[in-house]
Coordinates of C-alpha atoms in Angstrom, one line a residue:
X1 CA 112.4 303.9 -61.8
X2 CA 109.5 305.6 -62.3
X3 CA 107.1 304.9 -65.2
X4 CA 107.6 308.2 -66.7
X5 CA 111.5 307.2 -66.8
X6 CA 110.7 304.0 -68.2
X7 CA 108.6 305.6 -71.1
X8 CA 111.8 307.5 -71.8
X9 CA 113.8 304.8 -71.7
X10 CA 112.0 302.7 -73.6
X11 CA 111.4 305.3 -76.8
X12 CA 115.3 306.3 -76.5
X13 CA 115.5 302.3 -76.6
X14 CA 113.4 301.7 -79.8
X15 CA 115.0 304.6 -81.7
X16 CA 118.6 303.4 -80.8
X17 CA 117.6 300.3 -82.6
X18 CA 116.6 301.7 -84.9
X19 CA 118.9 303.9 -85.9
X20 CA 121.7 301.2 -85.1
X21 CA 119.9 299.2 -87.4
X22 CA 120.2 302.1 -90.3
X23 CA 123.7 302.3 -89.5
X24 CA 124.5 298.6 -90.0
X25 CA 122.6 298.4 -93.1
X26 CA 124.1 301.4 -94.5
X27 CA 127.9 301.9 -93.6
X28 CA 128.4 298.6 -95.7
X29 CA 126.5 299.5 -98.7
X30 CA 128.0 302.8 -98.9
X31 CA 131.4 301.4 -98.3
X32 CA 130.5 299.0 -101.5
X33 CA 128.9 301.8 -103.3
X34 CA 132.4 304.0 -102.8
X35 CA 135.0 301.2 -103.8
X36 CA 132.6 300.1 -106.7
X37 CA 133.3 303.5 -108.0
X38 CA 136.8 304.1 -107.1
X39 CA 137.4 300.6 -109.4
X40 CA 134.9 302.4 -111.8
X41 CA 137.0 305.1 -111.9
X42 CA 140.2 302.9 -112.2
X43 CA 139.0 301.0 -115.1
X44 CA 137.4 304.0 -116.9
X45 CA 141.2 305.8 -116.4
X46 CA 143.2 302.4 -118.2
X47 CA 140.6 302.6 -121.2
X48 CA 142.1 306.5 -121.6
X49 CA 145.6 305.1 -121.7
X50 CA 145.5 304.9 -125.6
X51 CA 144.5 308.4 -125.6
X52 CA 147.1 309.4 -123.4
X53 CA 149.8 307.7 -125.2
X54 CA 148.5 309.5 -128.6
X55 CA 149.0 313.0 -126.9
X56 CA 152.3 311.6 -125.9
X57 CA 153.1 310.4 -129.9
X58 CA 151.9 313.7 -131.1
X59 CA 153.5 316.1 -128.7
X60 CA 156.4 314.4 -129.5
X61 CA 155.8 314.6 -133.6
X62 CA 155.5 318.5 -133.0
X63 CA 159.1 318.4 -131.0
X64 CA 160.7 316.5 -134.2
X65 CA 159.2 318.6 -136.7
X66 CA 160.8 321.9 -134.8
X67 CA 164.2 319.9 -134.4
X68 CA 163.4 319.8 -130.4
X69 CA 162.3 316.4 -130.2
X70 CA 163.9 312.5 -129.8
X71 CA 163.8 310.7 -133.5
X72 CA 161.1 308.4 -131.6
X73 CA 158.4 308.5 -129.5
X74 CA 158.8 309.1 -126.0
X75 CA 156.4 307.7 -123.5
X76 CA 157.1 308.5 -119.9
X77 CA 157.7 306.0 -117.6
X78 CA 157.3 307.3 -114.3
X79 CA 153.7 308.0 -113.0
X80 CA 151.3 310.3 -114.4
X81 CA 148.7 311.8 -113.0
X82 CA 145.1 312.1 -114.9
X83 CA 142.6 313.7 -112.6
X84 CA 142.6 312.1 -109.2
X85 CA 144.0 308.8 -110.4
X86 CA 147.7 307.8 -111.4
X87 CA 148.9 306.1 -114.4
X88 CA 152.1 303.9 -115.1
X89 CA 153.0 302.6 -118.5
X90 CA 154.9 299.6 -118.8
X91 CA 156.1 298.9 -122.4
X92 CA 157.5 298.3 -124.5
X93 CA 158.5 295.2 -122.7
X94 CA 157.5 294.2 -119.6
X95 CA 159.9 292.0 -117.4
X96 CA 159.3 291.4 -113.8
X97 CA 161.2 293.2 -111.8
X98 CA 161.2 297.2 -110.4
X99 CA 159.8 300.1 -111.9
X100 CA 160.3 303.8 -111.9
X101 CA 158.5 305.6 -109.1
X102 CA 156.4 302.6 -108.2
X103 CA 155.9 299.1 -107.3
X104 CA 157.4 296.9 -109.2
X105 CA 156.0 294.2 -111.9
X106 CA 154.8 291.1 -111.0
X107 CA 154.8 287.8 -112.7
X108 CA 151.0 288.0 -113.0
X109 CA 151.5 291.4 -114.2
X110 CA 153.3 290.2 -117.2
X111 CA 151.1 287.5 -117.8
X112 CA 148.5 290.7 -118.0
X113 CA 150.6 292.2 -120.7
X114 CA 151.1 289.1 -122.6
X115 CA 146.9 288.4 -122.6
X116 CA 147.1 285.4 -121.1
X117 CA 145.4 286.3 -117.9
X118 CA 143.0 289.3 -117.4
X119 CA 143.1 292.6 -116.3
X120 CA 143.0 292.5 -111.9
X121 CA 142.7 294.6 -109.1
X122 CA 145.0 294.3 -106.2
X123 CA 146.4 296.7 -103.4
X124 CA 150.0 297.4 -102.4
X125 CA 152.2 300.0 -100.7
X126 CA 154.5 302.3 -101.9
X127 CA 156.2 305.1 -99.9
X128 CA 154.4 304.4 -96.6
X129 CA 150.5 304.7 -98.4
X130 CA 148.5 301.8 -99.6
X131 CA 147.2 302.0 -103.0
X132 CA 144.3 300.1 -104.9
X133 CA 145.9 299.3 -108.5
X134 CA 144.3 298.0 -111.6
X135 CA 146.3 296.6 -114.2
X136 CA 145.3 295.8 -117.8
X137 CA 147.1 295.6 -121.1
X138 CA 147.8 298.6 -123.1
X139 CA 146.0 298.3 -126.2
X140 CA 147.5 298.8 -129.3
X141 CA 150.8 298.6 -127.6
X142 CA 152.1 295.3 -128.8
X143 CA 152.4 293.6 -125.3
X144 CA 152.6 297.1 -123.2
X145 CA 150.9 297.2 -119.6
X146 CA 148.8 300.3 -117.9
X147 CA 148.5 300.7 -114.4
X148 CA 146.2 302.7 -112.7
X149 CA 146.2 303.5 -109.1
X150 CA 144.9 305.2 -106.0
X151 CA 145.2 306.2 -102.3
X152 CA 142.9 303.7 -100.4
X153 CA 142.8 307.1 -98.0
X154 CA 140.5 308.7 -99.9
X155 CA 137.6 306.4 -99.4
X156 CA 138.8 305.2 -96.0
X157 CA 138.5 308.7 -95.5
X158 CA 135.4 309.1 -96.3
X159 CA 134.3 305.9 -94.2
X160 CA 135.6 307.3 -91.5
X161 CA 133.4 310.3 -91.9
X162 CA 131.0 308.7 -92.2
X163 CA 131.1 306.2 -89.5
X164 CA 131.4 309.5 -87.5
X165 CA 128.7 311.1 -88.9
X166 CA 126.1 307.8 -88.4
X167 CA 127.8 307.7 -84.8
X168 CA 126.4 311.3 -84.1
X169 CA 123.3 310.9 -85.3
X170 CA 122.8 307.4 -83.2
X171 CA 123.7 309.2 -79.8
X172 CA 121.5 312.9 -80.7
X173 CA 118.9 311.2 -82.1
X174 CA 118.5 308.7 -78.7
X175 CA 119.3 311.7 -76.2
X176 CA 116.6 313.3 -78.4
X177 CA 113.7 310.8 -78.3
X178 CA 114.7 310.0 -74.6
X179 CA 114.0 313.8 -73.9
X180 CA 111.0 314.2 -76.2
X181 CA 109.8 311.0 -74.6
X182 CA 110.1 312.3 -70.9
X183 CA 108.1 315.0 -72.1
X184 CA 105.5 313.3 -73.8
X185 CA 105.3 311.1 -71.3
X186 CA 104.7 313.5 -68.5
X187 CA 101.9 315.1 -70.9
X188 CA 100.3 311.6 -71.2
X189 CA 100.3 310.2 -67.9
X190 CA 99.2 314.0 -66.0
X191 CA 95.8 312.0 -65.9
X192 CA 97.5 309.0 -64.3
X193 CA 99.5 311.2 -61.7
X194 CA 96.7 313.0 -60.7
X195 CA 95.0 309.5 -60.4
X196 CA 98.0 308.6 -58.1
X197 CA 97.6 311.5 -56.2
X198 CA 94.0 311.0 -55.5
X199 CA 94.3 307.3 -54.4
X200 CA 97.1 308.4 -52.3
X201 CA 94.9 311.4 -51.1
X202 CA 91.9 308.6 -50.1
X203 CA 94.2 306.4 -48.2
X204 CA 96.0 308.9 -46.4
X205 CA 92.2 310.7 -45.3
X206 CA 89.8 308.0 -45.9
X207 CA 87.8 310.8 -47.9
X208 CA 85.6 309.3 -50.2
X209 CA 84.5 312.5 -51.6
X210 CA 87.4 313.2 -53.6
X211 CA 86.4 313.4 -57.8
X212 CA 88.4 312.9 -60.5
X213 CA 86.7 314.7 -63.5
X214 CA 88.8 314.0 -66.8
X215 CA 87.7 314.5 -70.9
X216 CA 89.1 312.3 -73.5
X217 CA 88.1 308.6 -75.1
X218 CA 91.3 306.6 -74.3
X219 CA 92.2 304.0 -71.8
X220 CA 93.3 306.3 -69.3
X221 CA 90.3 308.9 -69.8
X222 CA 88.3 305.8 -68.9
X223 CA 90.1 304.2 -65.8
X224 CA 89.5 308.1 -64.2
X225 CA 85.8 307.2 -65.3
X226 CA 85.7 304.0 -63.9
X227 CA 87.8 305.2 -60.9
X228 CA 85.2 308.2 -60.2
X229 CA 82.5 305.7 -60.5
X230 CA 83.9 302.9 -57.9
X231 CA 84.6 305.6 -55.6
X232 CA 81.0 307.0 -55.7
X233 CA 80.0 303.8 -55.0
X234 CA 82.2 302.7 -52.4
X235 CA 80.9 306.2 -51.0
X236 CA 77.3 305.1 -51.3
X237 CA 78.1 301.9 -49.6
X238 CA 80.3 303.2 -46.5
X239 CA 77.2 305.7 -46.3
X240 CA 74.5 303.2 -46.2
X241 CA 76.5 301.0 -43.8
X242 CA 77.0 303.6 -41.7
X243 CA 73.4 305.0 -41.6
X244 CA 72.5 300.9 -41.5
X245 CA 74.7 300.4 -38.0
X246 CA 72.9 303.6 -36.8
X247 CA 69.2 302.7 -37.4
X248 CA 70.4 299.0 -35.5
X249 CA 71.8 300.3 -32.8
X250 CA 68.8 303.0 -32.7
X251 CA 66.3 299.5 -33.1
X252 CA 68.2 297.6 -31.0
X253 CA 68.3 300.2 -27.8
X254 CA 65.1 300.1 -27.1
X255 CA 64.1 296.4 -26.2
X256 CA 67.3 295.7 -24.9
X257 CA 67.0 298.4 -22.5
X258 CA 63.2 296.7 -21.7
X259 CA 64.6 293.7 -20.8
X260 CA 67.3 294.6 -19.1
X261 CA 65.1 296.9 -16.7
X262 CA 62.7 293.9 -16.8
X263 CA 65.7 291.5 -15.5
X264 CA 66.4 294.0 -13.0
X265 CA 63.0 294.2 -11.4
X266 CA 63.2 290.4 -11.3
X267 CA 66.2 290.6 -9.5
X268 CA 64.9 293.2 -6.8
X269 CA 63.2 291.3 -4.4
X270 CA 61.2 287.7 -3.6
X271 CA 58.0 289.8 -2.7
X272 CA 58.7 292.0 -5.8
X273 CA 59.2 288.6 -7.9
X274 CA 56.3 286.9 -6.7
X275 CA 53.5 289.8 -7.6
X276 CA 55.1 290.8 -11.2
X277 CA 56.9 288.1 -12.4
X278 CA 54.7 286.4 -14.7
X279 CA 54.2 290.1 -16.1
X280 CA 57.6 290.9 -16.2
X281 CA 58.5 287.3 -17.8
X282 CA 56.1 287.9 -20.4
X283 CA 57.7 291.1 -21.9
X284 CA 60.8 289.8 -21.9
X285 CA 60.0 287.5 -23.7
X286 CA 58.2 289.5 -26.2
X287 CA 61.1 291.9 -26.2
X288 CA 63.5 288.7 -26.6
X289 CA 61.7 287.7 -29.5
X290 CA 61.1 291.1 -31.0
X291 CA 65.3 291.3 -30.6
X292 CA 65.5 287.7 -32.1
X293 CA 63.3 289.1 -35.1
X294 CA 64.9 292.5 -35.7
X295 CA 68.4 290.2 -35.5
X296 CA 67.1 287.6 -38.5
X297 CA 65.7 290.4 -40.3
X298 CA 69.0 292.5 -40.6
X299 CA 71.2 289.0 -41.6
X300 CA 68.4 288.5 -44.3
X301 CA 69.1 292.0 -45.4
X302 CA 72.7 291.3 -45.4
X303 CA 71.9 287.7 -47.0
X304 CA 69.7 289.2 -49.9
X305 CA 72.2 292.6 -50.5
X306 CA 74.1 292.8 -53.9
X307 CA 74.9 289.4 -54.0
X308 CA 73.0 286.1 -55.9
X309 CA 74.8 283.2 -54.5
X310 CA 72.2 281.1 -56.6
X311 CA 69.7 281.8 -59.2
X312 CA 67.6 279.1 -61.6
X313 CA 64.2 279.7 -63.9
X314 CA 62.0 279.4 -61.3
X315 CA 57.9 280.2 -61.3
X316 CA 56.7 283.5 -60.2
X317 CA 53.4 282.4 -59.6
X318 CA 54.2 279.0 -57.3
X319 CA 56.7 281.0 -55.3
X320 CA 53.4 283.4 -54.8
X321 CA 50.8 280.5 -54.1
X322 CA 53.4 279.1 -51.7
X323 CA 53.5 282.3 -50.1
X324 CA 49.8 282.9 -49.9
X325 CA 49.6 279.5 -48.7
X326 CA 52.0 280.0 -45.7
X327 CA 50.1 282.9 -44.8
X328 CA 46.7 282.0 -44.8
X329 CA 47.2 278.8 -42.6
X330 CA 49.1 281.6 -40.2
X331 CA 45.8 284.2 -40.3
X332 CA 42.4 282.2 -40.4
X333 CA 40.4 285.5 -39.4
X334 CA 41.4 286.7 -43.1
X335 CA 40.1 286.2 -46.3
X336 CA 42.7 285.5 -49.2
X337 CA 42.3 285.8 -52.8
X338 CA 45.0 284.5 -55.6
X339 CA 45.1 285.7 -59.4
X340 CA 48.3 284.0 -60.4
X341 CA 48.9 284.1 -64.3
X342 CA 51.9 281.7 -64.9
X343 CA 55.4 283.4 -65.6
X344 CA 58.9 282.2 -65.1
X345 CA 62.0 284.9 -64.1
X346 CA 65.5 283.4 -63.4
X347 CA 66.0 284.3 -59.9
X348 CA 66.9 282.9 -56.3
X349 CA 63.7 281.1 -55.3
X350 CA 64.3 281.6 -51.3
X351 CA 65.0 285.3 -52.0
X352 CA 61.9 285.7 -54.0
X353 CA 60.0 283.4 -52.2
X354 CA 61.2 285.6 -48.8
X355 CA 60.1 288.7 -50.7
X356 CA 56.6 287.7 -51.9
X357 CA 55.9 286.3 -48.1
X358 CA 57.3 289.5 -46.7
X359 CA 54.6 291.7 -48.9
X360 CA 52.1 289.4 -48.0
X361 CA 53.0 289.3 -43.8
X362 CA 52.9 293.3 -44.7
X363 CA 49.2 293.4 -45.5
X364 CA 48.4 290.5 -43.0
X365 CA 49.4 293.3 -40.1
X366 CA 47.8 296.2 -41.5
X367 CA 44.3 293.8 -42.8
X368 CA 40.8 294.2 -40.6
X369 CA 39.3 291.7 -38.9
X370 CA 37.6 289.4 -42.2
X371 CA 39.7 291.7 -44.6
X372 CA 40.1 290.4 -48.0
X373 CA 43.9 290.2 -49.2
X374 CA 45.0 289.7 -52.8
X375 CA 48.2 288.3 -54.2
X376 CA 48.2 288.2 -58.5
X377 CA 51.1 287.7 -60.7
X378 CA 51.0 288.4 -64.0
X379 CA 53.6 287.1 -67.1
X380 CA 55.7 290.3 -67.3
X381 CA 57.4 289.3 -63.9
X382 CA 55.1 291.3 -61.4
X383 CA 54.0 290.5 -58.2
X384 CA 51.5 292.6 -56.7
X385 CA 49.7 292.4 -53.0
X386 CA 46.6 294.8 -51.9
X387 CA 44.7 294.6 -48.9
X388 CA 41.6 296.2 -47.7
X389 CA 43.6 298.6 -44.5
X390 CA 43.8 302.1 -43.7
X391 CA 46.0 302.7 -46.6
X392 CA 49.7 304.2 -46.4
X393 CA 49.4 308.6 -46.7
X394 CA 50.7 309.9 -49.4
X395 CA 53.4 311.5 -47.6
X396 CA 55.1 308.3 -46.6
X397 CA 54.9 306.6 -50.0
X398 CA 58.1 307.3 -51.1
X399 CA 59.9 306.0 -47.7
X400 CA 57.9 303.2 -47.1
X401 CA 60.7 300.8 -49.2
X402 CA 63.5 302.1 -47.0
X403 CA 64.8 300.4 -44.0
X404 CA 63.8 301.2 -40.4
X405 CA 61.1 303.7 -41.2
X406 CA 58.0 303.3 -39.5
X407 CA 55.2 305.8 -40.1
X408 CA 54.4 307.3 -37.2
X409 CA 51.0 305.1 -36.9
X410 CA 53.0 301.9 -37.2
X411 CA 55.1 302.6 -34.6
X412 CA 52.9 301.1 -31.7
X413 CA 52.7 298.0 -33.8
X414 CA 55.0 294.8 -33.6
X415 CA 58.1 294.9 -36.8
X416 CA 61.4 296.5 -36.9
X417 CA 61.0 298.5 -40.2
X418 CA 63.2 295.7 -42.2
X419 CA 60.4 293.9 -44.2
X420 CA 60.2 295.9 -47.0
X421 CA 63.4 297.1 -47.0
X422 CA 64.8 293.4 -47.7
X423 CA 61.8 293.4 -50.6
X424 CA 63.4 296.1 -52.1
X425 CA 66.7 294.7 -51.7
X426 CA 66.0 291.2 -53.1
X427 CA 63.8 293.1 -55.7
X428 CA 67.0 295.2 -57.1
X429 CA 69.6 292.4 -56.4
X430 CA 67.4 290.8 -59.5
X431 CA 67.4 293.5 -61.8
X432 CA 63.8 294.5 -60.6
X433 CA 61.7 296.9 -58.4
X434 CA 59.2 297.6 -56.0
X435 CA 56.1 300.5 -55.5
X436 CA 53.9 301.3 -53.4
X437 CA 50.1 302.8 -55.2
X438 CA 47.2 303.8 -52.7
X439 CA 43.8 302.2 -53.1
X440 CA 40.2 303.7 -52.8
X441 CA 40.7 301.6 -49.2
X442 CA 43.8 299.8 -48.5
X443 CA 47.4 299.9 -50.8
X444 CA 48.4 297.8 -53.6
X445 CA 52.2 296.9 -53.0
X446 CA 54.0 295.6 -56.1
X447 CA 57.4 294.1 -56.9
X448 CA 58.7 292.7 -60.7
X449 CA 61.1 290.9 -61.8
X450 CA 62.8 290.6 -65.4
X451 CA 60.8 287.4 -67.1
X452 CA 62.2 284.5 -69.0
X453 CA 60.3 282.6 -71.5
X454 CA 57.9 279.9 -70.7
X455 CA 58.7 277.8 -73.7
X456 CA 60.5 275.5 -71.9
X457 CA 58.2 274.6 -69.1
X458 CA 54.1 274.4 -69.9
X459 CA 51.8 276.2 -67.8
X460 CA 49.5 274.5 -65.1
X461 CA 46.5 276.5 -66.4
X462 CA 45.1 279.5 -64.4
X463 CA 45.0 279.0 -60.8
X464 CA 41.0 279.7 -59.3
X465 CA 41.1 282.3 -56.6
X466 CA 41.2 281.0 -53.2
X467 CA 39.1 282.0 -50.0
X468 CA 41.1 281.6 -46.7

């Protein structure tokens, strides 16, 4: 069943309950309310019996005076009707036994007319209809009796009706809501459909382009958002992995096809081998090596990419000295400087530790002989590197973060284009950033981090520049 079926169901559900509910509670009370009022209406009839009887006594006065009438008073004593309810007088003795036109009296009944038991309801049949009956002494009648009756079919009557009536209403009202609610509920859940059909759309055509663009504040309104969103992103991922097993393959072409033509010319000949082969075994290494670098340099891209598989406070500044350090046993014929203010971020110490050596091993390869390189840190989280080289032009500022570009001067030099691509990446992984700023000679390359307070660790002091 589909959900939009379900809604239905379930409103068409809630207001059957509901109006089940109603019915229960009210088809008793108004089948209470109805013989409360017929008995009402019995009762209120016996306390007119005395005025009945004196219409009788002086209809029958008027008959004697004209000569018409019996010497005595003459009280019917078949039924008579007043209204919508029947009397029966019983008098002037009552004995059990049968009665004109009706039921006969009962022992109790005479124990009514005596006063030693109450007045009492009671039902009985007469003539193929059941009646309800109240019976009561006839005042001022010297032990006389009054009944008063009625059909039972009148208010079973109206029961039934009713019942009908409450019956009707039960079914209409839940064929209504379950309509109303399959309409509704196609009206809500458009956005959800069109949701559907857009999933169903991307896995049919892998087409990450497809947008969902909906208005509106609720739930639904924003799972589209959030939808739209993940999709963008999944789009911007698919993309960069794409353009990312591109610029590999592009990276990886060219020494593999060195050292394949390398192995090849070792393979020619003895004579061949013997004149070039300590040439030929040198590029291949160097080309094995620069495939063995390119290689570590994309899993560190992969390693550092989205993901912090563990962070801790950590110093800023140690992971830069340590850095520094590194680099300036690796490059004697340089001069390196440290301004390190203390600052701790919470971070992944290898990452950032990977990052600052990155920048650094950047401005070892583009430093003159005896250039001077500088690493400071400073207690917002910032890491910067300058070094005294030709500088970056101003056109290739922008790219000079992204992975695989070279400038066109660099591309004679060792590197695969990766190293600042995986600063970048570590750098946003964080929460942080990288730039690149130009320097009257050389660049200044700086990446931050969000700090954490240093309240919980001292400072070692300020660290004194160091010559390398």
């Amino acid at each position: 069943m589909s959900l939009r079926n379900r809604l239905a169901s379930a409103g068409a559900a809630a207001v059957l309950a509901a109006l089940v509910l109603a019915s229960v509670v009210l088809y008793p009370a108004l089948s209470v309310n109805l013989n409360d009022r017929r008995d009402a209406e019995l009762v209120s009839a016996a306390n007119q019996a005395p005025e009945v009887v004196k219409g009788f006594k002086q209809k029958s006065a008027l008959a004697e005076q004209d000569g018409e009438g019996p010497d005595e008073v003459v009280i019917p004593t078949k039924p008579v009707s007043v209204g919508s309810t029947t009397l029966q007088f019983v008098l002037p003795t009552v004995a059990e036994g049968p009665t004109d036109g009706f039921v006969g009296v009962s022992d109790v009944d005479v124990q009514v007319a005596e006063g030693t038991r109450p007045a009492y309801f009671h039902d009985a049949d007469w003539g193929g209809t059941h009646y309800r009956i109240y019976t009561t002494q006839l005042a001022d009648s010297n032990g006389g009796l009054v009944r008063t009756y009625v059909p039972t079919a009148v208010v079973h009557s109206t029961l039934r009706q009713l019942a009908m009536l409450l019956v009707g209403i039960t079914a209409g009202g839940c064929l209504l809501a379950a309509v109303a609610g399959r309409l509704a509920a196609g009206r809500v859940l458009r956005p959800v459909r069109r949701l559907t059909e857009t999933v169903e759309h991307v896995t049919a055509t892998q087409d990450l382009t497809a947008r969902l663009h909906v208005d509106g504040r609720d739930e639904i309104a924003r799972l589209t958002r959030s939808f739209a969103a993940m999709m963008a992103a999944l789009e911007e991922s698919v993309g960069a992995q794409r353009r990312l097993v591109a610029d590999a393959s592009h990276e990886l072409r060219t020494p593999l096809t060195s050292l394949t033509t390398n192995l090849e010319l070792l393979g020619e000949g003895p004579g061949l081998a013997d004149l070039q082969a300590p040439v030929l075994l040198g590029e291949a290494r160097a080309q094995a090596a620069e495939l063995t670098s390119l290689v570590n340099d994309l899993v560190d891209l992969g390693r550092y990419g989205g993901v912090r598989t563990h962070t801790e406070d950590t110093r800023l500044d140690l992971l830069a000295r340590r850095a520094l350090d590194r680099s300036a046993t690796r490059s004697p014929r340089l001069r390196f400087a440290a301004e390190l203010a203390p600052c701790m971020v919470h971070a992944d110490p290898d990452a950032v530790e990977r990052a600052i050596g990155n920048l650094v091993d950047n401005a070892v390869k583009w430093s003159p002989e005896n250039g001077q390189i500088t690493v400071s840190t400073t207690a917002d989280g910032t890491v910067s590197v300058c070094d005294q080289g030709p500088g970056i032009p101003a056109a290739d500022l922008p790219f000079v973060f992204d992975r695989f570009y070279r400038s066109p001067t660099a591309r004679s030099l060792p590197g695969s284009g990766l190293g600042l691509a995986i600063v970048r990446q570590i750098a946003e992984t964080h929460g942080g950033g990288v730039a690149a700023e130009p320097l009257p000679q050389g660049v200044r390359l700086r990446l931050w981090l969000p700090p954490v307070s240093l309240a919980a660790e001292q400072p070692d002091g300020p660290t004194a520049p160091q010559a390398g």
